[in-house]
mmCIF file of C-alpha atoms (C1' of nucleotides) in Angstrom:
data_model
loop_
_atom_site.group_PDB
_atom_site.id
_atom_site.type_symbol
_atom_site.label_atom_id
_atom_site.label_comp_id
_atom_site.label_asym_id
_atom_site.label_seq_id
_atom_site.Cartn_x
_atom_site.Cartn_y
_atom_site.Cartn_z
ATOM 1 C CA UNK A 1 21.902 19.722 29.338
ATOM 2 C CA UNK A 2 19.557 22.693 29.484
ATOM 3 C CA UNK A 3 19.568 23.649 25.834
ATOM 4 C CA UNK A 4 17.868 21.165 23.562
ATOM 5 C CA UNK A 5 17.761 22.330 19.986
ATOM 6 C CA UNK A 6 14.224 21.367 19.121
ATOM 7 C CA UNK A 7 13.127 20.868 15.565
ATOM 8 C CA UNK A 8 11.710 23.989 14.034
ATOM 9 C CA UNK A 9 8.587 23.934 11.928
ATOM 10 C CA UNK A 10 10.311 22.957 8.697
ATOM 11 C CA UNK A 11 12.529 20.363 10.266
ATOM 12 C CA UNK A 12 9.572 18.801 11.995
ATOM 13 C CA UNK A 13 7.627 18.780 8.742
ATOM 14 C CA UNK A 14 10.485 16.984 7.022
ATOM 15 C CA UNK A 15 10.770 14.430 9.784
ATOM 16 C CA UNK A 16 7.075 13.630 10.040
ATOM 17 C CA UNK A 17 6.719 13.429 6.274
ATOM 18 C CA UNK A 18 9.664 11.075 6.136
ATOM 19 C CA UNK A 19 8.288 8.886 8.887
ATOM 20 C CA UNK A 20 4.851 8.574 7.351
ATOM 21 C CA UNK A 21 6.136 8.029 3.829
ATOM 22 C CA UNK A 22 8.701 5.435 4.757
ATOM 23 C CA UNK A 23 6.282 3.414 6.854
ATOM 24 C CA UNK A 24 3.555 3.518 4.243
ATOM 25 C CA UNK A 25 5.953 2.607 1.489
ATOM 26 C CA UNK A 26 7.336 -0.309 3.425
ATOM 27 C CA UNK A 27 3.862 -1.611 4.157
ATOM 28 C CA UNK A 28 2.807 -1.366 0.564
ATOM 29 C CA UNK A 29 5.883 -3.125 -0.732
ATOM 30 C CA UNK A 30 5.422 -5.845 1.821
ATOM 31 C CA UNK A 31 1.833 -6.326 0.822
ATOM 32 C CA UNK A 32 2.555 -6.417 -2.890
ATOM 33 C CA UNK A 33 5.356 -8.943 -2.580
ATOM 34 C CA UNK A 34 3.358 -11.146 -0.257
ATOM 35 C CA UNK A 35 0.366 -11.149 -2.555
ATOM 36 C CA UNK A 36 2.212 -11.633 -5.790
ATOM 37 C CA UNK A 37 5.077 -13.900 -4.805
ATOM 38 C CA UNK A 38 4.607 -14.999 -1.220
ATOM 39 C CA UNK A 39 7.815 -13.242 -0.269
ATOM 40 C CA UNK A 40 8.754 -10.847 2.467
ATOM 41 C CA UNK A 41 10.557 -7.681 1.492
ATOM 42 C CA UNK A 42 13.497 -8.950 3.485
ATOM 43 C CA UNK A 43 13.446 -12.183 1.523
ATOM 44 C CA UNK A 44 13.244 -10.384 -1.780
ATOM 45 C CA UNK A 45 16.211 -8.240 -0.823
ATOM 46 C CA UNK A 46 18.245 -11.304 0.000
ATOM 47 C CA UNK A 47 17.475 -12.882 -3.348
ATOM 48 C CA UNK A 48 18.276 -9.649 -5.154
ATOM 49 C CA UNK A 49 21.604 -9.254 -3.382
ATOM 50 C CA UNK A 50 22.591 -12.817 -4.112
ATOM 51 C CA UNK A 51 21.590 -12.440 -7.725
ATOM 52 C CA UNK A 52 23.830 -9.421 -8.093
ATOM 53 C CA UNK A 53 26.783 -11.129 -6.425
ATOM 54 C CA UNK A 54 29.369 -13.029 -8.482
ATOM 55 C CA UNK A 55 28.425 -16.697 -8.561
ATOM 56 C CA UNK A 56 25.112 -15.884 -6.894
ATOM 57 C CA UNK A 57 26.745 -16.476 -3.523
ATOM 58 C CA UNK A 58 27.655 -14.383 -0.506
ATOM 59 C CA UNK A 59 28.937 -14.898 2.984
ATOM 60 C CA UNK A 60 26.261 -14.615 5.640
ATOM 61 C CA UNK A 61 27.900 -11.638 7.302
ATOM 62 C CA UNK A 62 28.284 -9.720 4.080
ATOM 63 C CA UNK A 63 24.694 -10.428 3.254
ATOM 64 C CA UNK A 64 23.523 -9.279 6.668
ATOM 65 C CA UNK A 65 25.478 -6.083 6.248
ATOM 66 C CA UNK A 66 24.053 -5.532 2.778
ATOM 67 C CA UNK A 67 20.424 -5.992 3.652
ATOM 68 C CA UNK A 68 20.818 -4.343 7.063
ATOM 69 C CA UNK A 69 19.596 -7.166 9.250
ATOM 70 C CA UNK A 70 20.901 -8.673 12.441
ATOM 71 C CA UNK A 71 22.894 -11.882 12.183
ATOM 72 C CA UNK A 72 20.140 -13.888 13.785
ATOM 73 C CA UNK A 73 17.534 -12.302 11.574
ATOM 74 C CA UNK A 74 19.488 -13.293 8.503
ATOM 75 C CA UNK A 75 19.938 -16.838 9.773
ATOM 76 C CA UNK A 76 16.189 -17.087 10.109
ATOM 77 C CA UNK A 77 15.384 -15.730 6.660
ATOM 78 C CA UNK A 78 17.999 -17.779 4.871
ATOM 79 C CA UNK A 79 16.493 -20.761 6.640
ATOM 80 C CA UNK A 80 13.105 -19.860 5.268
ATOM 81 C CA UNK A 81 14.428 -19.376 1.760
ATOM 82 C CA UNK A 82 16.282 -22.661 1.988
ATOM 83 C CA UNK A 83 13.057 -24.413 2.964
ATOM 84 C CA UNK A 84 11.435 -22.866 -0.106
ATOM 85 C CA UNK A 85 14.267 -24.159 -2.252
ATOM 86 C CA UNK A 86 15.342 -20.695 -3.376
ATOM 87 C CA UNK A 87 18.693 -20.705 -1.611
ATOM 88 C CA UNK A 88 21.210 -23.286 -0.392
ATOM 89 C CA UNK A 89 23.967 -23.125 2.162
ATOM 90 C CA UNK A 90 27.537 -24.143 1.494
ATOM 91 C CA UNK A 91 30.409 -24.043 3.888
ATOM 92 C CA UNK A 92 33.032 -21.584 2.802
ATOM 93 C CA UNK A 93 36.042 -23.382 1.307
ATOM 94 C CA UNK A 94 38.578 -20.897 2.644
ATOM 95 C CA UNK A 95 37.109 -20.619 6.123
ATOM 96 C CA UNK A 96 35.591 -23.613 7.776
ATOM 97 C CA UNK A 97 33.399 -21.455 10.008
ATOM 98 C CA UNK A 98 31.983 -19.446 7.161
ATOM 99 C CA UNK A 99 28.713 -20.134 5.390
ATOM 100 C CA UNK A 100 27.856 -19.132 1.859
ATOM 101 C CA UNK A 101 24.268 -18.464 0.907
ATOM 102 C CA UNK A 102 23.842 -19.529 -2.709
ATOM 103 C CA UNK A 103 21.002 -18.641 -5.049
ATOM 104 C CA UNK A 104 19.476 -21.737 -6.643
ATOM 105 C CA UNK A 105 17.988 -21.978 -10.100
ATOM 106 C CA UNK A 106 14.548 -21.843 -8.573
ATOM 107 C CA UNK A 107 15.615 -18.782 -6.627
ATOM 108 C CA UNK A 108 16.787 -17.014 -9.757
ATOM 109 C CA UNK A 109 13.567 -17.957 -11.525
ATOM 110 C CA UNK A 110 11.484 -16.708 -8.620
ATOM 111 C CA UNK A 111 13.333 -13.420 -8.627
ATOM 112 C CA UNK A 112 12.908 -13.035 -12.357
ATOM 113 C CA UNK A 113 9.210 -13.685 -12.019
ATOM 114 C CA UNK A 114 8.812 -11.319 -9.101
ATOM 115 C CA UNK A 115 11.046 -8.419 -10.020
ATOM 116 C CA UNK A 116 8.784 -6.701 -12.572
ATOM 117 C CA UNK A 117 5.906 -6.289 -10.146
ATOM 118 C CA UNK A 118 8.187 -5.093 -7.404
ATOM 119 C CA UNK A 119 9.994 -2.612 -9.604
ATOM 120 C CA UNK A 120 6.654 -1.308 -10.787
ATOM 121 C CA UNK A 121 5.644 -0.510 -7.217
ATOM 122 C CA UNK A 122 8.939 1.152 -6.388
ATOM 123 C CA UNK A 123 8.617 3.189 -9.542
ATOM 124 C CA UNK A 124 5.067 4.385 -9.190
ATOM 125 C CA UNK A 125 5.318 5.115 -5.489
ATOM 126 C CA UNK A 126 8.746 6.685 -5.379
ATOM 127 C CA UNK A 127 11.063 6.906 -8.346
ATOM 128 C CA UNK A 128 8.624 8.185 -10.926
ATOM 129 C CA UNK A 129 7.354 10.829 -8.535
ATOM 130 C CA UNK A 130 10.720 12.549 -8.476
ATOM 131 C CA UNK A 131 12.277 15.063 -10.823
ATOM 132 C CA UNK A 132 15.836 14.235 -11.858
ATOM 133 C CA UNK A 133 17.065 16.940 -9.505
ATOM 134 C CA UNK A 134 15.101 15.482 -6.657
ATOM 135 C CA UNK A 135 16.371 12.006 -7.340
ATOM 136 C CA UNK A 136 19.904 13.246 -7.229
ATOM 137 C CA UNK A 137 19.364 15.128 -3.991
ATOM 138 C CA UNK A 138 17.672 12.152 -2.435
ATOM 139 C CA UNK A 139 20.605 9.897 -3.300
ATOM 140 C CA UNK A 140 23.107 12.367 -1.881
ATOM 141 C CA UNK A 141 21.121 12.795 1.299
ATOM 142 C CA UNK A 142 20.563 9.109 1.904
ATOM 143 C CA UNK A 143 24.221 8.391 1.365
ATOM 144 C CA UNK A 144 25.136 10.967 3.952
ATOM 145 C CA UNK A 145 22.754 9.380 6.404
ATOM 146 C CA UNK A 146 24.068 5.918 5.694
ATOM 147 C CA UNK A 147 27.654 7.069 6.074
ATOM 148 C CA UNK A 148 26.893 8.790 9.360
ATOM 149 C CA UNK A 149 25.264 5.634 10.687
ATOM 150 C CA UNK A 150 27.925 3.237 9.505
ATOM 151 C CA UNK A 151 30.690 5.402 10.883
ATOM 152 C CA UNK A 152 29.478 5.919 14.409
ATOM 153 C CA UNK A 153 28.215 2.590 15.711
ATOM 154 C CA UNK A 154 27.087 3.223 19.266
ATOM 155 C CA UNK A 155 27.204 -0.396 20.278
ATOM 156 C CA UNK A 156 26.836 -2.745 17.346
ATOM 157 C CA UNK B 1 3.850 -7.572 -19.900
ATOM 158 C CA UNK B 2 7.045 -7.780 -21.919
ATOM 159 C CA UNK B 3 8.462 -4.324 -21.228
ATOM 160 C CA UNK B 4 9.523 -3.776 -17.675
ATOM 161 C CA UNK B 5 11.094 -0.397 -17.133
ATOM 162 C CA UNK B 6 13.973 -1.417 -14.946
ATOM 163 C CA UNK B 7 15.723 1.034 -12.703
ATOM 164 C CA UNK B 8 18.687 2.651 -14.347
ATOM 165 C CA UNK B 9 21.948 3.139 -12.543
ATOM 166 C CA UNK B 10 20.961 6.372 -10.833
ATOM 167 C CA UNK B 11 17.520 5.212 -9.881
ATOM 168 C CA UNK B 12 18.929 2.046 -8.421
ATOM 169 C CA UNK B 13 21.513 4.027 -6.484
ATOM 170 C CA UNK B 14 18.776 6.192 -5.019
ATOM 171 C CA UNK B 15 16.689 3.205 -4.061
ATOM 172 C CA UNK B 16 19.454 1.207 -2.438
ATOM 173 C CA UNK B 17 20.743 4.240 -0.587
ATOM 174 C CA UNK B 18 17.255 4.938 0.679
ATOM 175 C CA UNK B 19 16.755 1.363 1.791
ATOM 176 C CA UNK B 20 20.015 1.160 3.659
ATOM 177 C CA UNK B 21 19.677 4.567 5.264
ATOM 178 C CA UNK B 22 16.108 4.109 6.383
ATOM 179 C CA UNK B 23 16.750 0.707 7.925
ATOM 180 C CA UNK B 24 19.879 1.849 9.686
ATOM 181 C CA UNK B 25 18.201 4.970 10.966
ATOM 182 C CA UNK B 26 15.252 3.058 12.287
ATOM 183 C CA UNK B 27 17.494 0.596 14.074
ATOM 184 C CA UNK B 28 19.510 3.338 15.677
ATOM 185 C CA UNK B 29 16.481 5.228 16.865
ATOM 186 C CA UNK B 30 15.012 2.062 18.274
ATOM 187 C CA UNK B 31 18.188 1.289 20.123
ATOM 188 C CA UNK B 32 18.586 4.762 21.557
ATOM 189 C CA UNK B 33 15.015 4.950 22.801
ATOM 190 C CA UNK B 34 15.156 1.489 24.282
ATOM 191 C CA UNK B 35 18.381 2.201 26.113
ATOM 192 C CA UNK B 36 17.498 5.630 27.370
ATOM 193 C CA UNK B 37 13.807 5.354 28.081
ATOM 194 C CA UNK B 38 12.731 1.743 27.679
ATOM 195 C CA UNK B 39 10.434 2.774 24.861
ATOM 196 C CA UNK B 40 9.860 1.482 21.365
ATOM 197 C CA UNK B 41 9.904 3.981 18.554
ATOM 198 C CA UNK B 42 6.270 3.129 17.965
ATOM 199 C CA UNK B 43 5.510 3.874 21.590
ATOM 200 C CA UNK B 44 7.384 7.164 21.484
ATOM 201 C CA UNK B 45 5.464 8.191 18.393
ATOM 202 C CA UNK B 46 2.178 7.462 20.110
ATOM 203 C CA UNK B 47 3.129 9.579 23.097
ATOM 204 C CA UNK B 48 4.304 12.386 20.839
ATOM 205 C CA UNK B 49 1.098 12.360 18.816
ATOM 206 C CA UNK B 50 -1.029 12.399 21.917
ATOM 207 C CA UNK B 51 1.007 15.200 23.395
ATOM 208 C CA UNK B 52 0.446 17.314 20.304
ATOM 209 C CA UNK B 53 -3.288 16.631 20.229
ATOM 210 C CA UNK B 54 -5.736 18.963 22.020
ATOM 211 C CA UNK B 55 -6.445 17.597 25.478
ATOM 212 C CA UNK B 56 -3.722 15.005 24.999
ATOM 213 C CA UNK B 57 -6.308 12.618 23.626
ATOM 214 C CA UNK B 58 -7.097 10.965 20.307
ATOM 215 C CA UNK B 59 -9.397 8.354 18.938
ATOM 216 C CA UNK B 60 -7.721 5.031 18.331
ATOM 217 C CA UNK B 61 -8.354 5.119 14.614
ATOM 218 C CA UNK B 62 -6.958 8.606 14.199
ATOM 219 C CA UNK B 63 -3.930 7.612 16.170
ATOM 220 C CA UNK B 64 -3.402 4.494 14.075
ATOM 221 C CA UNK B 65 -3.633 6.592 10.964
ATOM 222 C CA UNK B 66 -1.196 9.133 12.328
ATOM 223 C CA UNK B 67 1.487 6.727 13.387
ATOM 224 C CA UNK B 68 0.889 4.419 10.410
ATOM 225 C CA UNK B 69 0.131 1.235 12.278
ATOM 226 C CA UNK B 70 -2.537 -1.405 11.879
ATOM 227 C CA UNK B 71 -5.530 -1.250 14.188
ATOM 228 C CA UNK B 72 -4.443 -4.371 16.003
ATOM 229 C CA UNK B 73 -0.903 -3.102 16.316
ATOM 230 C CA UNK B 74 -2.128 0.082 17.917
ATOM 231 C CA UNK B 75 -4.372 -1.825 20.321
ATOM 232 C CA UNK B 76 -1.322 -3.750 21.435
ATOM 233 C CA UNK B 77 0.911 -0.727 21.940
ATOM 234 C CA UNK B 78 -1.706 1.323 23.729
ATOM 235 C CA UNK B 79 -2.159 -1.676 25.976
ATOM 236 C CA UNK B 80 1.539 -1.652 26.738
ATOM 237 C CA UNK B 81 1.589 2.067 27.409
ATOM 238 C CA UNK B 82 -1.464 1.713 29.622
ATOM 239 C CA UNK B 83 0.317 -0.963 31.633
ATOM 240 C CA UNK B 84 3.225 1.439 32.058
ATOM 241 C CA UNK B 85 0.853 4.118 33.275
ATOM 242 C CA UNK B 86 1.691 6.510 30.472
ATOM 243 C CA UNK B 87 -1.701 6.408 28.776
ATOM 244 C CA UNK B 88 -5.292 5.682 29.780
ATOM 245 C CA UNK B 89 -8.329 4.674 27.790
ATOM 246 C CA UNK B 90 -11.631 6.483 27.938
ATOM 247 C CA UNK B 91 -14.741 5.665 26.023
ATOM 248 C CA UNK B 92 -15.653 8.392 23.619
ATOM 249 C CA UNK B 93 -18.577 10.454 24.953
ATOM 250 C CA UNK B 94 -20.092 11.037 21.540
ATOM 251 C CA UNK B 95 -19.716 7.490 20.246
ATOM 252 C CA UNK B 96 -20.132 4.573 22.551
ATOM 253 C CA UNK B 97 -17.961 2.342 20.342
ATOM 254 C CA UNK B 98 -15.080 4.747 20.237
ATOM 255 C CA UNK B 99 -12.059 4.727 22.514
ATOM 256 C CA UNK B 100 -9.906 7.694 23.365
ATOM 257 C CA UNK B 101 -6.272 7.202 24.194
ATOM 258 C CA UNK B 102 -5.334 9.834 26.773
ATOM 259 C CA UNK B 103 -1.860 10.909 27.785
ATOM 260 C CA UNK B 104 -1.398 10.760 31.560
ATOM 261 C CA UNK B 105 0.762 13.065 33.649
ATOM 262 C CA UNK B 106 3.353 10.330 33.868
ATOM 263 C CA UNK B 107 3.174 9.961 30.093
ATOM 264 C CA UNK B 108 3.792 13.653 29.565
ATOM 265 C CA UNK B 109 6.667 13.552 32.026
ATOM 266 C CA UNK B 110 8.178 10.536 30.309
ATOM 267 C CA UNK B 111 7.970 12.240 26.961
ATOM 268 C CA UNK B 112 9.549 15.380 28.337
ATOM 269 C CA UNK B 113 12.364 13.357 29.798
ATOM 270 C CA UNK B 114 12.887 11.355 26.644
ATOM 271 C CA UNK B 115 12.438 13.883 23.897
ATOM 272 C CA UNK B 116 15.824 15.628 24.131
ATOM 273 C CA UNK B 117 17.800 12.456 23.549
ATOM 274 C CA UNK B 118 15.558 11.386 20.735
ATOM 275 C CA UNK B 119 15.654 14.741 19.019
ATOM 276 C CA UNK B 120 19.418 14.727 19.325
ATOM 277 C CA UNK B 121 19.623 11.451 17.423
ATOM 278 C CA UNK B 122 17.251 12.590 14.715
ATOM 279 C CA UNK B 123 19.276 15.767 14.378
ATOM 280 C CA UNK B 124 22.731 14.302 14.197
ATOM 281 C CA UNK B 125 21.782 11.422 11.932
ATOM 282 C CA UNK B 126 19.465 13.224 9.587
ATOM 283 C CA UNK B 127 18.383 16.816 9.982
ATOM 284 C CA UNK B 128 21.755 18.377 10.657
ATOM 285 C CA UNK B 129 23.288 16.534 7.723
ATOM 286 C CA UNK B 130 21.076 18.404 5.269
ATOM 287 C CA UNK B 131 21.462 21.791 3.675
ATOM 288 C CA UNK B 132 18.333 23.946 3.841
ATOM 289 C CA UNK B 133 17.727 23.192 0.154
ATOM 290 C CA UNK B 134 18.026 19.511 0.752
ATOM 291 C CA UNK B 135 15.657 19.627 3.683
ATOM 292 C CA UNK B 136 13.104 21.383 1.555
ATOM 293 C CA UNK B 137 13.444 18.892 -1.278
ATOM 294 C CA UNK B 138 13.208 16.005 1.099
ATOM 295 C CA UNK B 139 9.991 17.325 2.589
ATOM 296 C CA UNK B 140 8.458 17.852 -0.828
ATOM 297 C CA UNK B 141 9.462 14.394 -1.988
ATOM 298 C CA UNK B 142 8.217 12.595 1.083
ATOM 299 C CA UNK B 143 4.916 14.393 0.898
ATOM 300 C CA UNK B 144 4.484 13.273 -2.668
ATOM 301 C CA UNK B 145 5.178 9.707 -1.672
ATOM 302 C CA UNK B 146 2.792 9.892 1.243
ATOM 303 C CA UNK B 147 0.071 11.391 -0.918
ATOM 304 C CA UNK B 148 0.522 8.737 -3.568
ATOM 305 C CA UNK B 149 0.233 6.022 -0.963
ATOM 306 C CA UNK B 150 -2.738 7.462 0.882
ATOM 307 C CA UNK B 151 -4.603 8.064 -2.355
ATOM 308 C CA UNK B 152 -4.335 4.670 -3.945
ATOM 309 C CA UNK B 153 -5.029 2.086 -1.268
ATOM 310 C CA UNK B 154 -4.833 -1.275 -2.975
ATOM 311 C CA UNK B 155 -6.657 -3.142 -0.255
ATOM 312 C CA UNK B 156 -6.388 -1.412 3.098
ATOM 313 C "C1'" DT C 1 -39.261 0.796 15.029
ATOM 314 C "C1'" DA C 2 -37.137 -3.200 12.984
ATOM 315 C "C1'" DG C 3 -33.469 -4.755 9.814
ATOM 316 C "C1'" DG C 4 -29.347 -4.309 7.272
ATOM 317 C "C1'" DT C 5 -25.108 -2.282 6.408
ATOM 318 C "C1'" DG C 6 -21.008 -0.054 7.975
ATOM 319 C "C1'" DT C 7 -17.619 1.384 11.471
ATOM 320 C "C1'" DA C 8 -14.611 1.050 15.935
ATOM 321 C "C1'" DG C 9 -11.789 -1.782 18.528
ATOM 322 C "C1'" DT C 10 -10.263 -6.103 20.290
ATOM 323 C "C1'" DT C 11 -8.765 -10.887 20.108
ATOM 324 C "C1'" DC C 12 -6.268 -14.543 18.148
ATOM 325 C "C1'" DG C 13 -2.729 -17.060 15.653
ATOM 326 C "C1'" DA C 14 1.218 -16.907 12.715
ATOM 327 C "C1'" DA C 15 5.374 -14.805 11.255
ATOM 328 C "C1'" DT C 16 9.235 -11.953 11.933
ATOM 329 C "C1'" DT C 17 12.758 -9.398 14.452
ATOM 330 C "C1'" DC C 18 16.211 -8.499 17.733
ATOM 331 C "C1'" DG C 19 19.823 -9.171 21.315
ATOM 332 C "C1'" DA C 20 22.158 -12.252 24.440
ATOM 333 C "C1'" DA C 21 24.224 -16.444 25.081
ATOM 334 C "C1'" DC C 22 26.541 -20.044 22.928
ATOM 335 C "C1'" DC C 23 29.709 -23.122 20.007
ATOM 336 C "C1'" DA C 24 33.326 -23.740 16.728
ATOM 337 C "C1'" DA C 25 37.094 -22.420 14.069
ATOM 338 C "C1'" DA C 26 40.884 -18.918 12.983
ATOM 339 C "C1'" DG C 27 44.771 -16.202 14.057
ATOM 340 C "C1'" DG C 28 48.440 -14.384 16.934
ATOM 341 C "C1'" DG C 29 51.745 -14.322 20.264
ATOM 342 C "C1'" DA C 30 54.743 -16.446 24.030
ATOM 343 C "C1'" DT D 1 53.080 -25.999 20.153
ATOM 344 C "C1'" DC D 2 49.715 -24.179 23.414
ATOM 345 C "C1'" DC D 3 46.618 -20.625 25.080
ATOM 346 C "C1'" DC D 4 43.679 -16.573 24.298
ATOM 347 C "C1'" DT D 5 41.351 -13.377 21.909
ATOM 348 C "C1'" DT D 6 38.483 -12.598 17.821
ATOM 349 C "C1'" DT D 7 35.307 -13.748 14.381
ATOM 350 C "C1'" DG D 8 31.299 -16.324 11.997
ATOM 351 C "C1'" DG D 9 26.907 -18.361 12.627
ATOM 352 C "C1'" DT D 10 23.241 -20.487 15.122
ATOM 353 C "C1'" DT D 11 19.991 -21.073 18.951
ATOM 354 C "C1'" DC D 12 16.821 -19.399 22.180
ATOM 355 C "C1'" DG D 13 13.431 -16.478 24.371
ATOM 356 C "C1'" DA D 14 10.897 -12.251 24.377
ATOM 357 C "C1'" DA D 15 8.623 -8.640 21.995
ATOM 358 C "C1'" DT D 16 6.275 -6.801 18.167
ATOM 359 C "C1'" DT D 17 3.603 -6.782 13.922
ATOM 360 C "C1'" DC D 18 0.065 -7.903 10.802
ATOM 361 C "C1'" DG D 19 -4.380 -9.639 8.873
ATOM 362 C "C1'" DA D 20 -8.596 -12.173 9.584
ATOM 363 C "C1'" DA D 21 -12.343 -13.083 12.390
ATOM 364 C "C1'" DC D 22 -15.294 -11.296 15.852
ATOM 365 C "C1'" DT D 23 -18.310 -8.184 18.914
ATOM 366 C "C1'" DA D 24 -20.710 -4.110 19.761
ATOM 367 C "C1'" DC D 25 -22.591 0.065 18.553
ATOM 368 C "C1'" DA D 26 -24.272 3.601 14.990
ATOM 369 C "C1'" DC D 27 -26.803 5.092 11.232
ATOM 370 C "C1'" DC D 28 -30.014 4.763 7.369
ATOM 371 C "C1'" DT D 29 -34.218 3.149 5.248
ATOM 372 C "C1'" DA D 30 -38.464 1.128 4.731
#
DNA sequence: TAGGTGTAGTTCGAATTCGAACCAAAGGGA
DNA sequence: TCCCTTTGGTTCGAATTCGAACTACACCTA
């Protein structure tokens, strides 16, 4: 208990840079999506995931896992999207309890309309700033982090 | 308007890995701090910033900038911390409008008590997963992102 | 020194998020 | 076939966040 390994100068620099960058990036994305499409980043992510899924449909739990939200948080956002007409709910045929979130035509259209602006932001504020080497390293690193977090769930 | 440069396979992999990892990491940190110290990550960051500042005090605006929060968000959190006795407010001697957030003895003690557990999480879920090269790249990348975001404020 | 512009923080209302508690259906023995 | 545990989603309440509007003070200029 006595020996805490503190972060040295370089480690601290990495951590603070990461914190600032990730918060700023999130804020900017949020702002851009809200202004241009009236969507939250969370909502956009849901639409994007559904669009990539076969049949434009996913089980709520899978979706929650994919977008990294709590179950209740996903329920709320799918409710919002449903009210906007971008998503519908269907009960899962194979499991009466299950619910499928389904992308509607309007949802697909909204995504198509919104994606270019969003991608542009992600590009200019992250992707295009990186050398190929850096992009590769970043992917490797983030995957390690994700794996570490998904493996050792402390309570969830 | 016709030609959107979409993300290619590798770029998309980097982006999705980043999104997942950053959300998961944030959630875990939040959970650990809440459980062990009853603090939000935002609150911890405020205490840490104050602790690092000369005299344990900072102007509200500087603090908001440092922790990347909105002015109103910072007002709220400093209010919370004040209620917990970890921070006090003083009016700035040189500028009657200004407010200084000041770390109290209890605040310093709380931080001291809390820091080891927090650092441990940051280490095991991020820092210790990286090779020295990767840490260096990560720092460079995040600084580029931060600079890009701080330079081109679209509205803020 | 009076007026106008800009800056520092706070207040207010709306939206979002989470976890805990809850309900319903599935699945697996005895 | 009848519990009993597990799993899938929703509901509810509390906390947090943001932006817009607002107040008060500072600074510059005529």
